Coordinates of C-alpha atoms in Angstrom, one line a residue:
M18 CA 0.1 0.0 -0.1
I19 CA 1.1 3.2 -0.8
A20 CA 1.3 6.2 1.8
V21 CA 0.9 9.9 0.3
N22 CA 0.8 12.9 2.3
P23 CA -1.2 15.0 0.6
M24 CA 0.2 18.2 2.5
D25 CA 3.8 17.3 1.3
G26 CA 4.4 18.6 -2.4
S27 CA 7.3 16.3 -3.0
S28 CA 5.2 13.0 -1.8
V29 CA 2.3 13.9 -4.0
L30 CA 4.5 14.5 -6.9
A31 CA 6.9 11.3 -6.4
T32 CA 3.4 9.2 -6.5
F33 CA 1.1 10.8 -9.2
G34 CA 3.1 13.1 -11.2
A35 CA 1.2 15.7 -13.4
L36 CA -2.0 14.0 -12.2
G37 CA -1.2 15.0 -8.3
V38 CA -0.6 18.3 -9.7
L39 CA -4.1 18.6 -11.2
A40 CA -5.7 17.1 -8.3
V41 CA -4.2 19.2 -5.6
V42 CA -4.5 22.7 -7.4
F43 CA -8.2 21.9 -8.0
A44 CA -8.7 21.2 -4.4
E45 CA -6.7 24.1 -3.1
S46 CA -8.4 26.6 -5.8
G47 CA -11.8 25.6 -5.1
L48 CA -12.6 23.3 -2.1
L49 CA -12.6 25.4 0.9
V50 CA -11.8 23.2 4.0
V51 CA -9.8 20.4 2.2
G52 CA -7.7 22.8 0.3
F53 CA -6.7 25.1 2.5
F54 CA -4.4 23.1 4.0
L55 CA -2.9 21.9 0.8
P56 CA 0.3 23.2 -1.1
G57 CA 0.1 24.8 -4.2
D58 CA 3.1 26.9 -4.4
T59 CA 5.4 24.7 -3.2
L60 CA 4.0 21.9 -5.4
L61 CA 4.2 24.0 -8.4
F62 CA 7.8 25.2 -8.0
P63 CA 9.2 22.1 -7.5
A64 CA 7.0 20.3 -10.2
G65 CA 8.6 22.7 -12.7
V66 CA 12.0 21.9 -11.6
L67 CA 11.3 18.1 -12.1
C68 CA 10.6 18.7 -15.6
A69 CA 14.0 20.0 -16.3
A70 CA 16.9 18.0 -17.5
S71 CA 20.6 18.3 -15.6
A72 CA 23.8 17.0 -16.7
D73 CA 23.3 13.7 -15.0
Q74 CA 19.5 13.2 -14.8
A75 CA 17.1 13.1 -17.3
P76 CA 13.4 14.8 -16.7
R77 CA 11.3 13.0 -13.9
L78 CA 8.3 15.0 -15.3
V79 CA 7.0 16.2 -18.6
L80 CA 6.8 19.8 -18.8
W81 CA 3.6 20.3 -21.2
Q82 CA 1.6 17.8 -19.2
V83 CA 2.6 19.4 -15.5
M84 CA 1.6 23.2 -17.2
L85 CA -1.9 21.4 -18.8
C86 CA -2.8 19.9 -15.3
A87 CA -1.7 23.1 -13.3
A88 CA -3.8 24.8 -15.6
V89 CA -6.9 23.0 -15.7
G90 CA -6.8 22.3 -11.8
A91 CA -6.4 25.9 -11.3
V92 CA -9.1 27.1 -13.8
V93 CA -11.8 24.7 -13.0
G94 CA -11.3 24.5 -9.4
G95 CA -11.5 28.3 -9.2
Q96 CA -14.8 27.9 -10.7
V97 CA -16.0 25.3 -8.4
G98 CA -15.0 27.3 -5.6
F99 CA -17.1 30.1 -6.8
V100 CA -20.5 28.0 -7.6
L101 CA -20.2 26.6 -4.2
G102 CA -19.7 30.2 -2.4
R103 CA -22.6 31.3 -4.6
H104 CA -24.9 28.6 -3.1
G105 CA -24.2 28.6 0.5
G106 CA -20.9 30.0 0.9
R107 CA -21.7 32.7 3.6
A108 CA -23.6 30.0 5.6
L109 CA -20.2 27.5 5.4
L110 CA -17.7 30.3 6.3
A111 CA -19.9 31.3 9.1
R112 CA -20.0 27.8 10.8
T113 CA -16.2 26.9 10.2
S114 CA -14.7 26.9 13.8
K115 CA -11.3 27.3 12.1
R116 CA -9.7 30.5 12.8
G117 CA -7.4 30.3 10.0
I118 CA -10.3 29.9 7.5
R119 CA -11.9 32.7 9.0
D120 CA -9.0 35.2 8.7
A121 CA -8.2 34.2 5.1
A122 CA -12.0 34.9 4.1
A123 CA -11.7 38.7 5.7
R124 CA -8.5 39.0 4.0
A125 CA -9.8 37.8 0.6
E126 CA -13.0 40.4 1.4
K127 CA -10.7 43.1 1.7
L128 CA -8.6 42.2 -1.1
L129 CA -11.8 42.5 -3.3
A130 CA -12.9 45.7 -1.7
R131 CA -9.3 47.7 -2.1
Y132 CA -8.3 46.3 -5.5
G133 CA -11.7 45.5 -7.2
Y134 CA -12.8 42.4 -8.6
G135 CA -10.2 41.9 -11.2
K136 CA -7.0 42.9 -9.9
A137 CA -8.0 40.9 -6.5
L138 CA -8.8 37.9 -8.5
V139 CA -5.6 38.0 -10.0
I140 CA -3.5 39.3 -7.1
G141 CA -5.2 36.6 -4.7
R142 CA -4.2 33.9 -6.6
F143 CA -0.5 34.6 -5.5
V144 CA -1.4 34.7 -2.1
P145 CA -1.4 31.4 0.2
M146 CA -4.5 30.3 1.8
V147 CA -6.1 33.8 0.2
R148 CA -6.5 31.9 -2.9
T149 CA -8.4 29.0 -1.5
V150 CA -10.9 31.2 0.4
L151 CA -11.0 34.0 -2.5
H152 CA -13.2 32.2 -5.2
P153 CA -15.8 30.8 -2.5
A154 CA -15.7 34.6 -0.9
A155 CA -16.6 36.1 -4.7
G156 CA -19.3 33.8 -5.2
A157 CA -21.0 34.7 -1.5
L158 CA -20.3 38.3 -2.0
G159 CA -22.4 38.1 -5.7
V160 CA -19.3 39.1 -7.8
P161 CA -20.8 38.8 -11.5
T162 CA -20.3 35.7 -12.8
R163 CA -18.8 36.8 -16.2
T164 CA -16.5 39.3 -14.6
F165 CA -15.2 36.4 -11.8
T166 CA -15.1 33.6 -14.9
V167 CA -12.6 36.3 -16.9
W168 CA -10.3 37.3 -14.3
Q169 CA -10.0 34.0 -12.3
I170 CA -9.1 32.7 -15.7
V171 CA -6.5 35.0 -16.2
G172 CA -5.2 34.7 -12.5
G173 CA -5.3 31.1 -12.4
L174 CA -2.9 30.7 -15.5
L175 CA -0.7 33.3 -15.0
W176 CA -0.2 31.9 -11.4
S177 CA 0.0 28.3 -12.4
Q178 CA 2.3 28.7 -15.3
S179 CA 4.4 31.1 -14.1
L180 CA 5.5 29.4 -11.1
V181 CA 6.0 25.8 -12.9
L182 CA 7.8 28.1 -15.6
A183 CA 10.0 29.5 -12.7
G184 CA 11.0 26.0 -11.6
Y185 CA 11.9 24.6 -14.7
T186 CA 14.0 27.9 -15.7
L187 CA 16.0 27.2 -12.8
G188 CA 16.3 23.6 -12.7
A189 CA 17.7 23.7 -16.4
S190 CA 20.1 26.3 -15.6
V191 CA 21.4 25.5 -11.8
P192 CA 23.6 22.7 -11.3
D193 CA 21.8 20.3 -8.4
I194 CA 19.3 22.6 -8.0
D195 CA 17.4 19.8 -5.9
N196 CA 20.2 20.6 -3.1
Y197 CA 18.7 24.2 -2.8
L198 CA 15.0 23.4 -3.4
L199 CA 13.6 23.9 0.2
P200 CA 15.2 27.5 0.4
L201 CA 13.9 28.1 -2.9
V202 CA 10.0 27.3 -2.1
A203 CA 10.4 29.2 1.3
V204 CA 11.5 32.3 -0.7
V205 CA 8.8 31.5 -3.2
V206 CA 6.2 31.5 -0.4
I207 CA 7.6 34.8 1.3
L208 CA 7.2 36.7 -2.0
S209 CA 3.8 35.6 -2.4
L210 CA 2.8 37.1 1.0
L211 CA 3.8 40.4 -0.1
P212 CA 0.4 41.6 -1.3
L213 CA -0.9 41.1 1.9
L214 CA 1.2 44.0 3.6
P215 CA -1.1 46.8 2.9
L216 CA -3.9 44.7 4.2
L217 CA -2.1 44.1 7.5
T218 CA -1.0 47.7 7.9
E219 CA -4.5 49.0 7.6
A220 CA -5.4 46.7 9.9
R221 CA -2.8 47.3 12.8
R222 CA -3.4 51.0 12.2
A223 CA -7.5 50.7 12.6
R224 CA -6.5 48.7 16.0
R225 CA -4.5 51.6 17.1
D226 CA -7.3 54.1 16.3
R227 CA -10.0 52.5 18.1

């Protein structure tokens, strides 16, 4: 029996390859409770690295397959999350006892209010945890379906393809990239949190002004 840790990107990639990318990205983009705990950035970037050949090793994954699976998972998952949010999303968010999900939902609403629908849906894709809650939140808040669909596709493709290609480019150009994979993934995660800084600054200022 194969033991797979769905929260460990390396375990998912080693067991399921490109199909694991599709499943995890779909869940993280659309299934609120399940997807909240799954890897996204920490799966796509290493998947891109594994698509690159090195001097002493052939590619372990096929680039076009990973890119296609990442795109399908991101776009379909985002749309499913929106539909779920439109039909009962607010009730689900209100019932959850997990503080992390409630906090991420509040950030998602602030992101939509601060940047507008289009920009928020693109920026939110690059922010861990927020991207899982953003699509159900958009549905619950009544974002127009056409507007949501256009911008979530743009955001989903930019996010999924850029991370895979970034990993592939580094994997093809840096010898023994596997030795530096964990620090690189940490850098990707830190960079992805930068869009939240204005929201966190506003929240601190509001608390001080009370």
